[in-house]
Amino acid sequence: GEDVEQSLFLSVREGDSSVINCTYTDSSSTYLYWYKQEPGAGLQLLTYIFSNMDMKQDQRLTVLLNKKDKHLSLRIADTQTGDSAIYFCAEGYNQGGKLIFGQGTELSVKP
Amino acid sequence: DAGVIQSPRHEVTEMGQEVTLRCKPISGHDYLFWYRQTMMRGLELLIYFNNNVPIDDSGMPEDRFSAKMPNASFSTLKIQPSEPRDSAVYFCASSPGLAGLEYFGPGTRLTVT
């Protein structure tokens, strides 16, 4: 079945790296996504990775994919207070249709 | 493009009243999704459409909820009658169907008293 799991909370100090983890169960997913939700706003796509890749870097963001263990992580370097938000991972498929979202990880960045 | 547009942004209504939430997807997107977000349940997919046709409505909580997409540029989610437990933020999202990318609207915060 389809299931995406995340830890609910993460707290870091400003300037540290944050690592948000996600596990999924459906090995047929084609794409894996990270979305960010700031307070009072909708979800905003941060980055995504094809399932045949194992790493993608985009400025301060690094996505690592371990397909064997069905484990996805998002690393934020030099975390800032503006990074405080809820981060959702999601899995999707090449033919479109719905995404399967995790329950979100609330990142709190302390000065 | 202005992105996904939802209206109203906030709605406060009394139990038993009908509530209609509206969504305008991004032009050219073939998929439209309605989600509900609460503290208790997180983000739940209610229903989604492809080319204006409902594909999966298994997330619609009960018969009080209905959704329509009369054309490619407009969708509604209706709750009749509304109950306090329907209080949540309702998001609409649209997708071009490529890579499954979804673009979310700002949401409608519904409070039923």
Coordinates of C-alpha atoms in Angstrom, one line a residue:
Chain A
G1 CA 0.0 0.0 0.0
E2 CA 0.9 3.6 -0.1
D3 CA 2.3 5.2 3.0
V4 CA 4.6 8.0 3.7
E5 CA 6.0 8.6 7.2
Q6 CA 7.8 11.5 8.8
S7 CA 8.8 12.5 12.3
L8 CA 6.6 15.3 13.5
F9 CA 9.0 17.8 15.0
L10 CA 12.6 19.0 14.6
S11 CA 14.3 21.8 16.5
V12 CA 17.7 23.3 15.5
R13 CA 19.8 26.4 16.2
E14 CA 20.2 29.1 13.6
G15 CA 23.3 28.3 11.5
D16 CA 23.2 24.6 12.1
S17 CA 22.2 22.0 9.4
S18 CA 18.7 20.5 9.6
V19 CA 18.0 17.0 8.3
I20 CA 14.4 16.0 7.8
N21 CA 13.7 12.4 7.2
C22 CA 10.9 10.5 5.3
T23 CA 10.2 6.9 4.6
Y24 CA 7.8 5.6 1.9
T25 CA 6.5 2.2 1.0
D26 CA 5.6 2.2 -2.7
S27 CA 8.6 1.3 -4.7
S28 CA 6.8 2.1 -8.0
S29 CA 6.8 5.8 -7.2
T30 CA 8.5 7.8 -9.9
Y31 CA 9.1 11.2 -8.2
L32 CA 9.6 12.2 -4.6
Y33 CA 8.9 15.8 -3.5
W34 CA 9.6 18.2 -0.6
Y35 CA 7.0 20.9 0.0
K36 CA 7.2 23.7 2.6
Q37 CA 4.3 25.3 4.4
E38 CA 4.7 28.5 6.2
P39 CA 2.2 29.6 8.8
G40 CA -1.1 30.6 7.2
A41 CA -0.1 29.7 3.7
G42 CA -0.5 26.8 1.2
L43 CA 2.1 24.3 0.4
Q44 CA 5.0 25.4 -1.8
L45 CA 7.1 23.0 -3.8
L46 CA 10.7 23.2 -2.7
T47 CA 12.4 20.5 -4.8
Y48 CA 11.8 17.1 -6.2
I49 CA 14.0 14.1 -7.2
F50 CA 13.5 11.4 -9.8
S51 CA 13.4 7.9 -8.3
N52 CA 16.4 6.9 -10.4
M53 CA 18.6 9.6 -8.8
D54 CA 20.3 9.3 -5.4
M55 CA 21.1 13.0 -4.8
K56 CA 20.1 16.4 -5.8
Q57 CA 21.5 19.7 -4.6
D58 CA 19.9 23.1 -5.0
Q59 CA 21.7 25.9 -3.1
R60 CA 21.2 25.2 0.6
L61 CA 19.0 22.2 0.0
T62 CA 20.3 18.7 -0.5
V63 CA 18.0 15.8 -1.2
L64 CA 19.2 12.2 -0.6
L65 CA 17.3 9.2 -1.8
N66 CA 18.1 5.6 -0.7
K67 CA 15.8 3.6 -2.9
K68 CA 16.8 0.3 -1.3
D69 CA 15.6 1.4 2.1
K70 CA 12.9 3.7 0.7
H71 CA 14.3 6.6 2.6
L72 CA 14.3 10.2 1.6
S73 CA 16.0 13.1 3.4
L74 CA 16.1 16.9 3.1
R75 CA 19.2 18.6 4.4
I76 CA 19.1 22.4 4.9
A77 CA 22.5 23.9 5.3
D78 CA 23.0 27.0 7.5
T79 CA 19.4 27.0 8.7
Q80 CA 17.8 30.4 9.2
T81 CA 14.8 31.5 11.2
G82 CA 13.0 32.0 7.9
D83 CA 13.2 28.2 7.4
S84 CA 10.9 27.6 10.3
A85 CA 7.9 25.9 8.7
I86 CA 6.2 22.5 8.2
Y87 CA 8.0 20.3 5.6
F88 CA 6.1 17.6 3.7
C89 CA 7.5 14.8 1.7
A90 CA 5.4 13.2 -1.0
E91 CA 5.6 10.5 -3.6
G92 CA 4.1 10.6 -7.1
Y93 CA 4.0 8.9 -10.4
N94 CA 4.9 9.6 -13.9
Q95 CA 1.4 9.5 -15.2
G96 CA 0.2 12.3 -12.9
G97 CA -2.7 11.8 -10.5
K98 CA -2.5 12.2 -6.8
L99 CA 0.5 12.7 -4.6
I100 CA 0.8 10.7 -1.4
F101 CA 1.9 13.1 1.4
G102 CA 3.5 12.5 4.7
Q103 CA 2.1 14.1 7.8
G104 CA 4.7 16.9 7.8
T105 CA 7.6 17.7 10.0
E106 CA 7.5 21.0 11.9
L107 CA 10.9 22.6 11.8
S108 CA 11.6 25.1 14.6
V109 CA 14.8 27.3 14.2
K110 CA 16.0 29.0 17.4
P111 CA 18.2 32.1 17.2
Chain B
D1 CA -0.2 33.3 -14.2
A2 CA -1.7 34.3 -10.8
G3 CA -1.5 30.8 -9.5
V4 CA -4.3 28.8 -8.0
I5 CA -7.0 31.2 -6.7
Q6 CA -9.4 30.3 -3.9
S7 CA -12.3 32.2 -2.4
P8 CA -13.2 33.1 0.2
R9 CA -10.0 33.2 2.2
H10 CA -11.9 33.0 5.4
E11 CA -15.4 31.8 6.1
V12 CA -17.3 31.8 9.4
T13 CA -20.7 30.2 9.5
E14 CA -23.2 28.6 11.8
M15 CA -23.8 24.9 12.1
G16 CA -26.4 23.8 9.6
Q17 CA -25.6 26.4 7.0
E18 CA -24.5 25.6 3.5
V19 CA -20.9 26.5 2.7
T20 CA -19.4 26.8 -0.8
L21 CA -15.7 27.0 -1.4
R22 CA -14.4 28.0 -4.8
C23 CA -11.2 27.4 -6.8
K24 CA -9.8 28.6 -10.0
P25 CA -6.9 26.3 -11.1
I26 CA -3.9 27.4 -13.1
S27 CA -4.8 27.7 -16.8
G28 CA -3.8 24.6 -18.8
H29 CA -3.6 22.3 -15.7
D30 CA -5.5 19.0 -16.3
Y31 CA -5.7 17.9 -12.6
L32 CA -7.5 19.6 -9.7
F33 CA -7.3 18.5 -6.1
W34 CA -9.2 19.4 -2.9
Y35 CA -7.5 18.9 0.4
R36 CA -8.5 19.5 4.0
Q37 CA -5.9 20.2 6.7
T38 CA -6.5 20.0 10.5
M39 CA -4.2 19.7 13.5
M40 CA -5.7 16.3 14.3
R41 CA -5.7 14.7 10.9
G42 CA -3.0 16.6 9.0
L43 CA -3.4 17.0 5.2
E44 CA -6.2 14.8 3.7
L45 CA -7.0 14.4 0.0
L46 CA -10.8 14.7 -0.4
I47 CA -11.3 14.4 -4.1
Y48 CA -9.4 15.0 -7.4
F49 CA -10.5 15.6 -11.0
N50 CA -8.8 15.0 -14.3
N51 CA -10.1 17.0 -17.3
N52 CA -13.1 18.0 -15.2
V53 CA -14.0 14.4 -14.3
P54 CA -13.9 13.2 -10.7
I55 CA -11.3 10.4 -10.5
D56 CA -11.1 9.5 -6.9
D57 CA -13.6 10.8 -4.2
S58 CA -12.8 8.2 -1.6
G59 CA -11.5 10.9 0.7
M60 CA -14.8 12.8 0.9
P61 CA -15.9 12.3 4.5
E62 CA -19.6 11.9 4.0
D63 CA -22.6 12.8 1.8
R64 CA -22.7 16.3 3.2
F65 CA -19.6 17.0 1.1
S66 CA -19.9 17.4 -2.7
A67 CA -17.5 18.8 -5.3
K68 CA -18.1 19.8 -8.9
M69 CA -15.9 21.0 -11.8
P70 CA -18.3 22.4 -14.4
N71 CA -15.4 23.6 -16.6
A72 CA -11.6 23.6 -16.8
S73 CA -11.3 26.9 -15.0
F74 CA -13.6 26.5 -12.0
S75 CA -14.4 24.0 -9.2
T76 CA -16.5 24.1 -6.0
L77 CA -16.6 22.2 -2.8
K78 CA -19.9 22.3 -1.0
I79 CA -20.7 21.3 2.5
Q80 CA -24.4 21.0 3.3
P81 CA -25.3 21.1 6.2
S82 CA -22.0 22.2 7.8
E83 CA -20.9 21.0 11.3
P84 CA -18.3 22.3 13.8
R85 CA -16.1 19.3 13.0
D86 CA -15.8 20.6 9.4
S87 CA -13.7 23.5 10.7
A88 CA -10.4 23.3 8.9
V89 CA -8.3 24.9 6.2
Y90 CA -9.4 23.7 2.7
F91 CA -6.8 23.8 0.0
C92 CA -7.2 23.5 -3.8
A93 CA -4.3 22.4 -5.9
S94 CA -3.8 22.0 -9.6
S95 CA -1.3 20.1 -11.7
P96 CA -0.3 19.8 -15.3
G97 CA 0.0 16.1 -14.8
L98 CA 3.7 16.2 -15.7
A99 CA 5.9 14.7 -12.9
G100 CA 2.9 14.9 -10.7
L101 CA 3.7 18.4 -9.6
E102 CA 1.0 20.1 -7.6
Y103 CA 0.6 23.8 -7.1
F104 CA -1.4 24.8 -4.1
G105 CA -3.7 27.7 -3.5
P106 CA -3.6 29.8 -0.3
G107 CA -6.4 27.9 1.3
T108 CA -9.8 28.8 2.8
R109 CA -10.0 28.8 6.5
L110 CA -13.5 27.6 7.5
T111 CA -14.9 28.0 11.0
V112 CA -18.2 26.4 11.8
T113 CA -19.7 27.6 15.1

